[in-house]
mmCIF file of N, CA and C in Angstrom:
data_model
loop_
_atom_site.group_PDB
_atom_site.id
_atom_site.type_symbol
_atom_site.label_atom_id
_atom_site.label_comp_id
_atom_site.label_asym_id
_atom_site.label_seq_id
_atom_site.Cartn_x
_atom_site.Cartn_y
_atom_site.Cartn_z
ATOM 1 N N UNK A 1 4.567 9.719 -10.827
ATOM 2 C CA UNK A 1 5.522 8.649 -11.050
ATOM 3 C C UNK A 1 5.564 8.331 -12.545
ATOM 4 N N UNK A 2 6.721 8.217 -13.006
ATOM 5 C CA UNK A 2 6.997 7.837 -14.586
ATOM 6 C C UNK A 2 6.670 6.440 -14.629
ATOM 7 N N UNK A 3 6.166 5.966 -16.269
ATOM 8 C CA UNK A 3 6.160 4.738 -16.200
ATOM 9 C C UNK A 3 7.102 4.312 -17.520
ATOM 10 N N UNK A 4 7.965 4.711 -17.449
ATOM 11 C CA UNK A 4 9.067 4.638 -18.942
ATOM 12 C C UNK A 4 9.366 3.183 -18.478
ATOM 13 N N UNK A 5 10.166 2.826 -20.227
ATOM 14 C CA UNK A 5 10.671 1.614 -20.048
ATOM 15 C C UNK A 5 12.005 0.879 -20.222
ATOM 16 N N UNK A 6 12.071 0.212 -19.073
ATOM 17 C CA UNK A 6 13.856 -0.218 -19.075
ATOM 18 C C UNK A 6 13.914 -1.664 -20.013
ATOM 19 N N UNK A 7 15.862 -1.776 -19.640
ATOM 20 C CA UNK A 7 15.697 -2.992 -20.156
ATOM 21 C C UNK A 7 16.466 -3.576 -19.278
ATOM 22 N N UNK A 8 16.283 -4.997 -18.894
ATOM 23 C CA UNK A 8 16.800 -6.095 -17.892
ATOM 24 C C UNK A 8 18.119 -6.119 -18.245
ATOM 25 N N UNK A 9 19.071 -5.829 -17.430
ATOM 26 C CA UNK A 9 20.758 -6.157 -17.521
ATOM 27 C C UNK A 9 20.565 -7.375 -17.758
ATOM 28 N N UNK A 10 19.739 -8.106 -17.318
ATOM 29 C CA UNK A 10 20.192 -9.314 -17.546
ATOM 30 C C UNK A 10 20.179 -10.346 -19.052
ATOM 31 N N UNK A 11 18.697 -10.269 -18.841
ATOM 32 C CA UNK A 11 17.618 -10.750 -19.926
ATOM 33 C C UNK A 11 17.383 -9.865 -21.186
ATOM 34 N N UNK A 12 18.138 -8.467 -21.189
ATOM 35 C CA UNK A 12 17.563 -7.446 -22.029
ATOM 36 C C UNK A 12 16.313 -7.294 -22.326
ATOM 37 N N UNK A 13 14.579 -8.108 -21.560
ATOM 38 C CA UNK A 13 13.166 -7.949 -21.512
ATOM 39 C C UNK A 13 12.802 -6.615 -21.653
ATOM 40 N N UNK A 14 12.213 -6.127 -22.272
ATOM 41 C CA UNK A 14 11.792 -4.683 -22.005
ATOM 42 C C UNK A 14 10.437 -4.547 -20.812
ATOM 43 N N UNK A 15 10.641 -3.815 -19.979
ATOM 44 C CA UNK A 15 9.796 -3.644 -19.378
ATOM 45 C C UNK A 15 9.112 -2.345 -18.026
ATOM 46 N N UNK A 16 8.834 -2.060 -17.290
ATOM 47 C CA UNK A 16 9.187 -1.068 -16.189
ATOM 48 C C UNK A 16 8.721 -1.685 -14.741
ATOM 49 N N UNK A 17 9.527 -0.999 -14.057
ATOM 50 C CA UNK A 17 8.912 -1.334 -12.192
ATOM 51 C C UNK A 17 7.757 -1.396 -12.071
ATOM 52 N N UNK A 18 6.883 -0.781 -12.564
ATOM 53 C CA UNK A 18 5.462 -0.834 -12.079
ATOM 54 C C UNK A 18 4.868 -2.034 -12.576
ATOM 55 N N UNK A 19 5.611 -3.014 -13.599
ATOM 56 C CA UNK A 19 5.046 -4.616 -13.883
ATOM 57 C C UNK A 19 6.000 -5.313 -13.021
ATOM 58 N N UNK A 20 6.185 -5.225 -12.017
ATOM 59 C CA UNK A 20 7.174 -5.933 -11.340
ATOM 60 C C UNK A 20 8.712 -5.462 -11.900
ATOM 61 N N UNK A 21 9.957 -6.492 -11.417
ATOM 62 C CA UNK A 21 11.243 -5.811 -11.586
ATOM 63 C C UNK A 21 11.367 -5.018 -10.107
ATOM 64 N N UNK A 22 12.728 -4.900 -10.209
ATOM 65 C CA UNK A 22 13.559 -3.839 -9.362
ATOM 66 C C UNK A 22 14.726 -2.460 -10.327
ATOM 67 N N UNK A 23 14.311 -1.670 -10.108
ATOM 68 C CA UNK A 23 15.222 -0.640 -10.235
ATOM 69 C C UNK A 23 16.432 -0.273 -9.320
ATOM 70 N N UNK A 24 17.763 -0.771 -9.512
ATOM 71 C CA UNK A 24 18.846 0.186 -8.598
ATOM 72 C C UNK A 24 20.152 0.454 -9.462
ATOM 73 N N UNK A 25 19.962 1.630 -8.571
ATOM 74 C CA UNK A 25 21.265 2.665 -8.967
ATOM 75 C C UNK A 25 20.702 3.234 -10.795
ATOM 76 N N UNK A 26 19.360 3.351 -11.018
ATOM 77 C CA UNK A 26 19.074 3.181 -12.673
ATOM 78 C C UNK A 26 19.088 2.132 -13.343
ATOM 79 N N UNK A 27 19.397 0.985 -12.998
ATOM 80 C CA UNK A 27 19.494 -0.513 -13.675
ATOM 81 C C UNK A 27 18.632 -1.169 -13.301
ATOM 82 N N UNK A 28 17.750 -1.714 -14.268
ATOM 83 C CA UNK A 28 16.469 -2.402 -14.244
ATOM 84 C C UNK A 28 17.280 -4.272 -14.255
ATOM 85 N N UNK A 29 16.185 -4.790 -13.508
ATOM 86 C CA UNK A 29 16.015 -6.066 -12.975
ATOM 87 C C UNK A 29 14.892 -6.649 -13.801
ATOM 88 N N UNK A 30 14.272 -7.518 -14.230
ATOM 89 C CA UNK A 30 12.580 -8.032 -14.620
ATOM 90 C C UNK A 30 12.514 -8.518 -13.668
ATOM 91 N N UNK A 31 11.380 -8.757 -13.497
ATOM 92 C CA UNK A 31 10.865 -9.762 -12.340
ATOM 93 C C UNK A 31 11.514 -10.790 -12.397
ATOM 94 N N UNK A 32 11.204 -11.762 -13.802
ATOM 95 C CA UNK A 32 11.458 -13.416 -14.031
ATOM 96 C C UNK A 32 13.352 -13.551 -12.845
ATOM 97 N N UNK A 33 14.250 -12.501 -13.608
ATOM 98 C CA UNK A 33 15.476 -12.262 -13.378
ATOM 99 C C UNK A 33 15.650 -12.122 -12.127
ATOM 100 N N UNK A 34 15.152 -11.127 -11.162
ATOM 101 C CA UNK A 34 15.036 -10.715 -9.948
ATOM 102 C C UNK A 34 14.371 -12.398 -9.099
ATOM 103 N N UNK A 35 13.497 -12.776 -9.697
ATOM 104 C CA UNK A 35 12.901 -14.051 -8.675
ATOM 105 C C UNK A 35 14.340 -15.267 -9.068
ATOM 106 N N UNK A 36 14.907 -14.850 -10.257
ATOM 107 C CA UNK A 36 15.946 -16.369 -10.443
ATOM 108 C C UNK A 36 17.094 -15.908 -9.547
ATOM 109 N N UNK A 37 17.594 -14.226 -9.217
ATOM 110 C CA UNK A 37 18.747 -14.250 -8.240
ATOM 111 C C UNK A 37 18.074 -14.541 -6.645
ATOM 112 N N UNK A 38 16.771 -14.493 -6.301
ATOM 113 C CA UNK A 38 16.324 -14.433 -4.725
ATOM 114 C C UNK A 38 16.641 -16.122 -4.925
ATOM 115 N N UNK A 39 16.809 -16.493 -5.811
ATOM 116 C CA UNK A 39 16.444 -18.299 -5.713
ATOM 117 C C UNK A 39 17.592 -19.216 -5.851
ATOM 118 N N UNK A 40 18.661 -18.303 -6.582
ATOM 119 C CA UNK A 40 19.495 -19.247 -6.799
ATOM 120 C C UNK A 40 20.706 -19.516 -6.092
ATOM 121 N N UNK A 41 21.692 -21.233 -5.956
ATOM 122 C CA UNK A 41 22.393 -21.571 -5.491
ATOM 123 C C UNK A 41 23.934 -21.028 -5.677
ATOM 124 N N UNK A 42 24.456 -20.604 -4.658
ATOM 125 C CA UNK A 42 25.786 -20.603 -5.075
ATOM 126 C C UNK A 42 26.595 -21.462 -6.538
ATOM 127 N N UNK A 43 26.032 -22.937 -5.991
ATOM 128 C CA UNK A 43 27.257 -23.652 -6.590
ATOM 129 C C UNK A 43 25.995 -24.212 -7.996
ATOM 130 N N UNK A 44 24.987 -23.283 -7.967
ATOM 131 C CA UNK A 44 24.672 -23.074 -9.741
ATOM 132 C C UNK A 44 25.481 -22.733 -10.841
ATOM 133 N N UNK A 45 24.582 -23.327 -12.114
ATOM 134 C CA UNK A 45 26.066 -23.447 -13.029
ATOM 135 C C UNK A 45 26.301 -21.949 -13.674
ATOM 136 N N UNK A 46 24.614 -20.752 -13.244
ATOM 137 C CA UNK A 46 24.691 -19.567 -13.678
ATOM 138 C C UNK A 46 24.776 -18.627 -12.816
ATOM 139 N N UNK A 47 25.493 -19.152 -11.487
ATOM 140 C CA UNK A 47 25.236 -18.065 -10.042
ATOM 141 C C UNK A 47 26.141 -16.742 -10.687
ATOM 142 N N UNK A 48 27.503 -17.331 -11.239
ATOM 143 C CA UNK A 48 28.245 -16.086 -11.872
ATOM 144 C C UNK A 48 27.901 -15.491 -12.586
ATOM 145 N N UNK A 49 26.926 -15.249 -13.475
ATOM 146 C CA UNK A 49 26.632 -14.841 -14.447
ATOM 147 C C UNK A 49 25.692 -13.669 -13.272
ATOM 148 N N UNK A 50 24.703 -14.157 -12.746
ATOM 149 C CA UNK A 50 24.065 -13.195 -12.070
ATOM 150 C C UNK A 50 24.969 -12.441 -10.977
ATOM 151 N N UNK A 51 25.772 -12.409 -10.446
ATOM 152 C CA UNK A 51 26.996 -12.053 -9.618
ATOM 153 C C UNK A 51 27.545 -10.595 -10.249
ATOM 154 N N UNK A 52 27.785 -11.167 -11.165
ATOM 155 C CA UNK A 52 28.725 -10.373 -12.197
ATOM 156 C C UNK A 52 27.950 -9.173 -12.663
ATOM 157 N N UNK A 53 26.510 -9.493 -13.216
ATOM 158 C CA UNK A 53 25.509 -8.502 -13.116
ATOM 159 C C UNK A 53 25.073 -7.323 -12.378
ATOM 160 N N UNK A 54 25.188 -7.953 -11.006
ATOM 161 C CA UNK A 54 24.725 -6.667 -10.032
ATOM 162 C C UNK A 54 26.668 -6.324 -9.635
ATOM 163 N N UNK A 55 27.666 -6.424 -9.907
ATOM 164 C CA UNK A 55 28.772 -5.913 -10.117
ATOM 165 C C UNK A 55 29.124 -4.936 -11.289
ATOM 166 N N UNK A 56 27.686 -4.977 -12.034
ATOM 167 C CA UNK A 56 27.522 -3.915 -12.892
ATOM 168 C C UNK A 56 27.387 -2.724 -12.247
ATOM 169 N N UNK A 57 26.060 -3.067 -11.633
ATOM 170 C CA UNK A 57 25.408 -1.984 -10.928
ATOM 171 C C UNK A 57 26.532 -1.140 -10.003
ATOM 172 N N UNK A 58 27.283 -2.000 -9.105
ATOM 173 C CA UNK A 58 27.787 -1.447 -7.826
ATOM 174 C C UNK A 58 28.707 -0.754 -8.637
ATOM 175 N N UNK A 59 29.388 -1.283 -9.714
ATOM 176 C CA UNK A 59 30.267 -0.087 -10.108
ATOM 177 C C UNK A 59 30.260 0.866 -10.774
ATOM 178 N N UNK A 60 29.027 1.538 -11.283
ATOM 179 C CA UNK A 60 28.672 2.494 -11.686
ATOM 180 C C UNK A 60 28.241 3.346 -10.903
ATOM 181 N N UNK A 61 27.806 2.950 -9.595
ATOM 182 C CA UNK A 61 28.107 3.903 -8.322
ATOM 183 C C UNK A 61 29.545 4.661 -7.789
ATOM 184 N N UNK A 62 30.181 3.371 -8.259
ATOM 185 C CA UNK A 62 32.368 3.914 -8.178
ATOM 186 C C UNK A 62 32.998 4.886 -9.038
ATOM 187 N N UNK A 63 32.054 4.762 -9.783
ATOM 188 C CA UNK A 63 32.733 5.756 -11.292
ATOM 189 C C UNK A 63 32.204 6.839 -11.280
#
């Protein structure tokens, strides 16, 4: 298993899966990032911002 290092779409953190984080589709998550989308409210004032993020992901699967 590689332990190279990504960077958070979100947060730009440098870091890899094996310190926590999620990897999909090649797009790294951090942890901190990954625990603020399992947590957060719709009618938060940054739900779009994280929304929009993993609409990164899905569409680089389309292309």
């Amino acid at each position: 298993m590689t332990n190279h290092k990504n960077v958070c779409i979100y947060c730009k953190s440098i870091g890899n899966k094996n310190n926590g984080g999620i990897e999909i589709l090649g797009m790294y998550i951090c942890q901190k990032c990954e625990h603020e989308i399992t947590k957060i409210d719709c009618d938060a004032e940054n739900y779009l911002y994280y929304v929009n993020g993993l609409k990164k992901v899905w569409c680089c699967l389309l292309d």
